[in-house]
Amino acid sequence: EIYTLRIYLVIILSLIVGCATRSNNSKFLSVNELSLDKKIYNEYLIDNPNGLHKLSGLNVKDSTWGIILVHGYYPKKWNTKGFEWVTPIFMLSEATIPLWFFRYDWNECPNNSADYLDSQIEDLILNNPGLDSLWILGHSFGGIVSSLFSEQWDQNFPLTVHTIATPLATNRFENSHCSFKGKKTYEINENITYTQWKTVKNQDGAFKHLEFDPQNVLIKGGKVIALPETWKNTRLGHNKSIQWVCEKVIRSQ
């Protein structure tokens, strides 16, 4: 009976250690698993639990700051979720700084996701005392999450937030319990350096069929920059706008 009990204890401990290992590994994503070939992309970035996922496989020379990437909304039948971030990630890797990918439930109210982002960043700062600043790049619906977060951030830790092609004035939860109904004005916290990057409405596939430009809001405590219609002889649309901003980010360092 004692021998049997020992066997059971070994099995239980092995399961505990194994689960802990899998949990830790789930918080890391490897850039080596990313493919620029859309045909073989397997939604690697999105096929993960919610939370902040650090990107491994980068040549990191400066770990005093880093960038958090916040994805947008994906319809159910969209079979390349996250692919729009692959090229930007390779571009940002040239900055030789840490990168994190924030995975959240895009079917949740953005207010809830903003609270979740807040708690995740607080944990990140607590567990990385060498950090002295962070940047956040939020695209499309992720820009709404990042903007709501920028209004509520109350820590002294300095953050820079860039929202890209973001429909800040709209709400896709009209028939739900969600309290967020779109906003006309955003008041950014004083510890946030905030920039809204606006695409040209008629060049943006997500906005061109709307009667109004959902990017048109008042940003108090931040600045607004209009993107050009074209870039490298091609239309600068909803997803390619991420690459344009990332190029600017790299050049600014």
mmCIF file of C-alpha atoms in Angstrom:
data_model
loop_
_atom_site.group_PDB
_atom_site.id
_atom_site.type_symbol
_atom_site.label_atom_id
_atom_site.label_comp_id
_atom_site.label_asym_id
_atom_site.label_seq_id
_atom_site.Cartn_x
_atom_site.Cartn_y
_atom_site.Cartn_z
ATOM 1 C CA GLU A 1 0.000 0.000 0.000
ATOM 2 C CA ILE A 2 2.873 2.380 0.815
ATOM 3 C CA TYR A 3 4.501 1.573 -2.541
ATOM 4 C CA THR A 4 1.216 2.210 -4.357
ATOM 5 C CA LEU A 5 0.770 5.507 -2.501
ATOM 6 C CA ARG A 6 4.261 6.586 -3.570
ATOM 7 C CA ILE A 7 3.443 5.780 -7.207
ATOM 8 C CA TYR A 8 0.291 7.892 -6.987
ATOM 9 C CA LEU A 9 2.236 10.792 -5.480
ATOM 10 C CA VAL A 10 4.855 10.623 -8.252
ATOM 11 C CA ILE A 11 2.136 10.651 -10.903
ATOM 12 C CA ILE A 12 0.358 13.611 -9.296
ATOM 13 C CA LEU A 13 3.588 15.598 -8.953
ATOM 14 C CA SER A 14 4.468 14.852 -12.585
ATOM 15 C CA LEU A 15 1.084 16.137 -13.714
ATOM 16 C CA ILE A 16 1.457 19.296 -11.644
ATOM 17 C CA VAL A 17 4.933 20.008 -13.003
ATOM 18 C CA GLY A 18 3.786 19.217 -16.529
ATOM 19 C CA CYS A 19 0.808 21.568 -16.310
ATOM 20 C CA ALA A 20 2.974 24.334 -14.879
ATOM 21 C CA THR A 21 5.467 23.893 -17.711
ATOM 22 C CA ARG A 22 2.749 24.048 -20.357
ATOM 23 C CA SER A 23 1.281 27.129 -18.693
ATOM 24 C CA ASN A 24 4.639 28.921 -18.742
ATOM 25 C CA ASN A 25 5.322 27.923 -22.331
ATOM 26 C CA SER A 26 1.939 29.291 -23.382
ATOM 27 C CA LYS A 27 3.189 32.751 -22.453
ATOM 28 C CA PHE A 28 5.900 32.679 -25.111
ATOM 29 C CA LEU A 29 5.607 32.870 -28.879
ATOM 30 C CA SER A 30 8.494 32.202 -31.233
ATOM 31 C CA VAL A 31 9.081 34.438 -34.238
ATOM 32 C CA ASN A 32 10.617 31.377 -35.887
ATOM 33 C CA GLU A 33 7.120 29.883 -36.111
ATOM 34 C CA LEU A 34 5.784 32.822 -38.127
ATOM 35 C CA SER A 35 5.386 32.573 -41.881
ATOM 36 C CA LEU A 36 5.064 35.375 -44.424
ATOM 37 C CA ASP A 37 3.255 32.956 -46.719
ATOM 38 C CA LYS A 38 -0.437 33.585 -46.146
ATOM 39 C CA LYS A 39 -1.330 30.175 -47.622
ATOM 40 C CA ILE A 40 0.452 28.288 -44.863
ATOM 41 C CA TYR A 41 -0.138 30.709 -41.991
ATOM 42 C CA ASN A 42 -1.833 28.716 -39.204
ATOM 43 C CA GLU A 43 -3.163 31.521 -36.956
ATOM 44 C CA TYR A 44 -0.188 30.919 -34.690
ATOM 45 C CA LEU A 45 -0.421 34.337 -33.021
ATOM 46 C CA ILE A 46 -4.103 33.993 -32.137
ATOM 47 C CA ASP A 47 -4.274 30.286 -31.306
ATOM 48 C CA ASN A 48 -3.247 30.919 -27.701
ATOM 49 C CA PRO A 49 -4.887 31.666 -24.344
ATOM 50 C CA ASN A 50 -5.649 35.246 -23.405
ATOM 51 C CA GLY A 51 -2.869 37.344 -21.924
ATOM 52 C CA LEU A 52 0.496 38.862 -22.750
ATOM 53 C CA HIS A 53 2.763 36.580 -24.777
ATOM 54 C CA LYS A 54 6.435 37.454 -25.087
ATOM 55 C CA LEU A 55 8.002 36.850 -28.483
ATOM 56 C CA SER A 56 11.118 34.708 -28.319
ATOM 57 C CA GLY A 57 13.758 34.273 -31.001
ATOM 58 C CA LEU A 58 14.501 38.003 -31.146
ATOM 59 C CA ASN A 59 17.920 39.612 -30.968
ATOM 60 C CA VAL A 60 17.307 41.785 -27.901
ATOM 61 C CA LYS A 61 20.010 44.339 -27.112
ATOM 62 C CA ASP A 62 17.980 46.811 -25.070
ATOM 63 C CA SER A 63 15.502 45.445 -22.536
ATOM 64 C CA THR A 64 14.801 48.739 -20.769
ATOM 65 C CA TRP A 65 11.708 49.215 -22.923
ATOM 66 C CA GLY A 66 9.527 47.172 -25.215
ATOM 67 C CA ILE A 67 6.416 47.164 -27.378
ATOM 68 C CA ILE A 68 3.047 45.518 -26.778
ATOM 69 C CA LEU A 69 0.960 44.628 -29.846
ATOM 70 C CA VAL A 70 -2.832 44.656 -29.507
ATOM 71 C CA HIS A 71 -4.766 42.925 -32.291
ATOM 72 C CA GLY A 72 -8.215 43.793 -33.579
ATOM 73 C CA TYR A 73 -11.542 42.039 -34.096
ATOM 74 C CA TYR A 74 -11.831 38.873 -36.194
ATOM 75 C CA PRO A 75 -15.041 37.461 -37.707
ATOM 76 C CA LYS A 76 -15.628 33.740 -37.092
ATOM 77 C CA LYS A 77 -14.926 32.716 -40.679
ATOM 78 C CA TRP A 78 -11.739 34.791 -40.930
ATOM 79 C CA ASN A 79 -9.122 32.059 -41.418
ATOM 80 C CA THR A 80 -5.929 34.117 -41.203
ATOM 81 C CA LYS A 81 -6.420 35.718 -37.807
ATOM 82 C CA GLY A 82 -3.294 37.581 -36.762
ATOM 83 C CA PHE A 83 -1.545 37.394 -40.136
ATOM 84 C CA GLU A 84 -1.630 41.191 -40.495
ATOM 85 C CA TRP A 85 0.905 41.332 -37.629
ATOM 86 C CA VAL A 86 3.523 38.973 -39.093
ATOM 87 C CA THR A 87 5.331 41.497 -41.296
ATOM 88 C CA PRO A 88 5.142 44.242 -38.619
ATOM 89 C CA ILE A 89 6.693 41.851 -36.083
ATOM 90 C CA PHE A 90 9.621 41.179 -38.401
ATOM 91 C CA MET A 91 9.954 44.925 -38.950
ATOM 92 C CA LEU A 92 9.899 45.704 -35.228
ATOM 93 C CA SER A 93 12.449 42.981 -34.526
ATOM 94 C CA GLU A 94 15.005 45.303 -36.128
ATOM 95 C CA ALA A 95 14.662 47.553 -33.069
ATOM 96 C CA THR A 96 16.291 44.769 -30.960
ATOM 97 C CA ILE A 97 13.869 45.274 -28.063
ATOM 98 C CA PRO A 98 11.387 42.920 -26.363
ATOM 99 C CA LEU A 99 8.002 42.453 -28.017
ATOM 100 C CA TRP A 100 4.778 41.174 -26.462
ATOM 101 C CA PHE A 101 1.545 40.137 -28.186
ATOM 102 C CA PHE A 102 -1.649 40.807 -26.223
ATOM 103 C CA ARG A 103 -4.295 38.175 -26.865
ATOM 104 C CA TYR A 104 -7.815 38.971 -25.647
ATOM 105 C CA ASP A 105 -11.420 38.006 -26.372
ATOM 106 C CA TRP A 106 -12.604 40.377 -29.112
ATOM 107 C CA ASN A 107 -16.204 39.354 -28.403
ATOM 108 C CA GLU A 108 -15.939 40.922 -24.957
ATOM 109 C CA CYS A 109 -16.805 44.570 -24.300
ATOM 110 C CA PRO A 110 -13.721 46.710 -24.970
ATOM 111 C CA ASN A 111 -14.052 48.159 -21.453
ATOM 112 C CA ASN A 112 -13.426 44.705 -19.998
ATOM 113 C CA SER A 113 -10.502 44.094 -22.331
ATOM 114 C CA ALA A 114 -9.029 47.479 -21.357
ATOM 115 C CA ASP A 115 -9.214 46.468 -17.681
ATOM 116 C CA TYR A 116 -7.531 43.180 -18.544
ATOM 117 C CA LEU A 117 -4.769 44.955 -20.465
ATOM 118 C CA ASP A 118 -4.264 47.253 -17.484
ATOM 119 C CA SER A 119 -3.790 44.338 -15.080
ATOM 120 C CA GLN A 120 -1.491 42.507 -17.496
ATOM 121 C CA ILE A 121 0.742 45.557 -17.912
ATOM 122 C CA GLU A 122 0.903 46.114 -14.160
ATOM 123 C CA ASP A 123 2.078 42.504 -13.757
ATOM 124 C CA LEU A 124 4.588 42.931 -16.577
ATOM 125 C CA ILE A 125 6.109 46.018 -14.962
ATOM 126 C CA LEU A 126 6.199 44.348 -11.546
ATOM 127 C CA ASN A 127 7.979 41.266 -12.912
ATOM 128 C CA ASN A 128 10.423 43.239 -15.080
ATOM 129 C CA PRO A 129 12.037 45.889 -12.828
ATOM 130 C CA GLY A 130 14.507 46.783 -15.590
ATOM 131 C CA LEU A 131 11.748 48.290 -17.734
ATOM 132 C CA ASP A 132 11.520 52.067 -17.684
ATOM 133 C CA SER A 133 8.933 52.553 -20.458
ATOM 134 C CA LEU A 134 6.567 50.662 -22.749
ATOM 135 C CA TRP A 135 4.910 51.326 -26.089
ATOM 136 C CA ILE A 136 1.529 49.949 -27.126
ATOM 137 C CA LEU A 137 0.444 49.534 -30.751
ATOM 138 C CA GLY A 138 -3.293 48.909 -31.025
ATOM 139 C CA HIS A 139 -4.863 48.174 -34.394
ATOM 140 C CA SER A 140 -8.538 48.561 -35.347
ATOM 141 C CA PHE A 141 -10.711 47.242 -32.482
ATOM 142 C CA GLY A 142 -7.503 46.800 -30.498
ATOM 143 C CA GLY A 143 -7.082 50.557 -30.811
ATOM 144 C CA ILE A 144 -10.381 51.028 -28.966
ATOM 145 C CA VAL A 145 -9.127 48.753 -26.189
ATOM 146 C CA SER A 146 -5.840 50.684 -26.082
ATOM 147 C CA SER A 147 -7.622 54.056 -26.045
ATOM 148 C CA LEU A 148 -9.954 53.120 -23.195
ATOM 149 C CA PHE A 149 -6.905 51.821 -21.359
ATOM 150 C CA SER A 150 -5.142 55.157 -22.013
ATOM 151 C CA GLU A 151 -7.975 57.012 -20.276
ATOM 152 C CA GLN A 152 -7.826 54.915 -17.106
ATOM 153 C CA TRP A 153 -4.082 54.326 -16.651
ATOM 154 C CA ASP A 154 -3.225 55.899 -13.294
ATOM 155 C CA GLN A 155 0.342 54.708 -12.685
ATOM 156 C CA ASN A 156 3.439 56.915 -12.839
ATOM 157 C CA PHE A 157 5.081 54.509 -15.247
ATOM 158 C CA PRO A 158 5.341 56.290 -18.657
ATOM 159 C CA LEU A 159 3.607 54.683 -21.620
ATOM 160 C CA THR A 160 3.397 55.568 -25.309
ATOM 161 C CA VAL A 161 0.240 54.451 -27.111
ATOM 162 C CA HIS A 162 -0.290 54.356 -30.875
ATOM 163 C CA THR A 163 -3.733 53.495 -32.223
ATOM 164 C CA ILE A 164 -3.915 52.570 -35.893
ATOM 165 C CA ALA A 165 -6.965 52.586 -38.206
ATOM 166 C CA THR A 166 -9.255 52.564 -35.173
ATOM 167 C CA PRO A 167 -13.044 53.154 -35.322
ATOM 168 C CA LEU A 168 -13.120 55.074 -32.049
ATOM 169 C CA ALA A 169 -16.559 56.567 -32.674
ATOM 170 C CA THR A 170 -18.388 53.310 -33.331
ATOM 171 C CA ASN A 171 -19.806 50.381 -31.413
ATOM 172 C CA ARG A 172 -20.431 46.898 -32.746
ATOM 173 C CA PHE A 173 -22.252 45.840 -29.554
ATOM 174 C CA GLU A 174 -25.481 47.729 -30.240
ATOM 175 C CA ASN A 175 -27.734 44.764 -29.447
ATOM 176 C CA SER A 176 -25.827 43.509 -26.428
ATOM 177 C CA HIS A 177 -25.389 44.320 -22.761
ATOM 178 C CA CYS A 178 -22.085 46.089 -23.471
ATOM 179 C CA SER A 179 -21.895 49.542 -21.906
ATOM 180 C CA PHE A 180 -19.535 50.876 -24.584
ATOM 181 C CA LYS A 181 -21.568 52.694 -27.236
ATOM 182 C CA GLY A 182 -18.794 54.504 -29.032
ATOM 183 C CA LYS A 183 -17.368 57.850 -27.933
ATOM 184 C CA LYS A 184 -16.959 61.302 -29.413
ATOM 185 C CA THR A 185 -14.205 62.341 -26.998
ATOM 186 C CA TYR A 186 -11.295 60.517 -25.376
ATOM 187 C CA GLU A 187 -9.424 62.079 -22.462
ATOM 188 C CA ILE A 188 -5.932 60.599 -22.283
ATOM 189 C CA ASN A 189 -4.150 60.230 -18.948
ATOM 190 C CA GLU A 190 -1.225 62.598 -18.429
ATOM 191 C CA ASN A 191 1.244 59.700 -18.112
ATOM 192 C CA ILE A 192 0.354 58.497 -21.613
ATOM 193 C CA THR A 193 1.931 59.839 -24.801
ATOM 194 C CA TYR A 194 -0.864 59.126 -27.265
ATOM 195 C CA THR A 195 -1.047 59.222 -31.065
ATOM 196 C CA GLN A 196 -3.980 58.296 -33.282
ATOM 197 C CA TRP A 197 -2.972 57.261 -36.811
ATOM 198 C CA LYS A 198 -5.904 57.697 -39.205
ATOM 199 C CA THR A 199 -6.223 56.001 -42.554
ATOM 200 C CA VAL A 200 -7.922 57.713 -45.489
ATOM 201 C CA LYS A 201 -11.530 56.519 -45.132
ATOM 202 C CA ASN A 202 -12.107 55.717 -48.793
ATOM 203 C CA GLN A 203 -8.831 53.780 -48.952
ATOM 204 C CA ASP A 204 -9.642 51.690 -45.895
ATOM 205 C CA GLY A 205 -11.571 48.523 -46.700
ATOM 206 C CA ALA A 206 -13.097 48.432 -43.206
ATOM 207 C CA PHE A 207 -14.465 51.993 -43.378
ATOM 208 C CA LYS A 208 -15.058 52.947 -47.031
ATOM 209 C CA HIS A 209 -18.635 51.615 -47.095
ATOM 210 C CA LEU A 210 -19.680 53.594 -44.011
ATOM 211 C CA GLU A 211 -21.540 56.881 -44.284
ATOM 212 C CA PHE A 212 -19.100 58.584 -41.919
ATOM 213 C CA ASP A 213 -15.485 58.209 -40.873
ATOM 214 C CA PRO A 214 -15.498 56.311 -37.537
ATOM 215 C CA GLN A 215 -11.993 57.591 -36.818
ATOM 216 C CA ASN A 216 -13.203 61.160 -36.359
ATOM 217 C CA VAL A 217 -13.232 61.848 -32.615
ATOM 218 C CA LEU A 218 -11.743 64.438 -30.284
ATOM 219 C CA ILE A 219 -8.534 63.326 -28.587
ATOM 220 C CA LYS A 220 -7.793 65.366 -25.463
ATOM 221 C CA GLY A 221 -4.204 64.927 -24.342
ATOM 222 C CA GLY A 222 -3.045 63.277 -27.545
ATOM 223 C CA LYS A 223 -2.348 63.997 -31.184
ATOM 224 C CA VAL A 224 -3.804 62.837 -34.486
ATOM 225 C CA ILE A 225 -1.803 62.045 -37.619
ATOM 226 C CA ALA A 226 -3.343 61.340 -41.031
ATOM 227 C CA LEU A 227 -1.758 58.570 -43.083
ATOM 228 C CA PRO A 228 -1.205 59.030 -46.828
ATOM 229 C CA GLU A 229 -3.439 57.386 -49.430
ATOM 230 C CA THR A 230 -0.647 55.264 -50.857
ATOM 231 C CA TRP A 231 2.635 53.777 -49.704
ATOM 232 C CA LYS A 232 5.303 52.176 -51.876
ATOM 233 C CA ASN A 233 3.012 52.544 -54.883
ATOM 234 C CA THR A 234 0.154 50.593 -53.277
ATOM 235 C CA ARG A 235 -3.053 51.523 -51.473
ATOM 236 C CA LEU A 236 -2.461 52.154 -47.786
ATOM 237 C CA GLY A 237 -5.423 50.285 -46.373
ATOM 238 C CA HIS A 238 -6.677 48.958 -43.062
ATOM 239 C CA ASN A 239 -4.064 46.266 -42.387
ATOM 240 C CA LYS A 240 -1.068 47.671 -44.259
ATOM 241 C CA SER A 241 -1.337 50.769 -42.080
ATOM 242 C CA ILE A 242 0.262 48.727 -39.278
ATOM 243 C CA GLN A 243 3.414 48.336 -41.367
ATOM 244 C CA TRP A 244 3.515 52.068 -42.124
ATOM 245 C CA VAL A 245 3.373 52.973 -38.426
ATOM 246 C CA CYS A 246 5.921 50.300 -37.476
ATOM 247 C CA GLU A 247 8.354 51.716 -40.005
ATOM 248 C CA LYS A 248 7.947 55.122 -38.386
ATOM 249 C CA VAL A 249 8.487 53.606 -34.942
ATOM 250 C CA ILE A 250 11.746 51.990 -36.019
ATOM 251 C CA ARG A 251 13.040 55.169 -37.637
ATOM 252 C CA SER A 252 12.252 57.219 -34.552
ATOM 253 C CA GLN A 253 14.661 55.161 -32.410
#
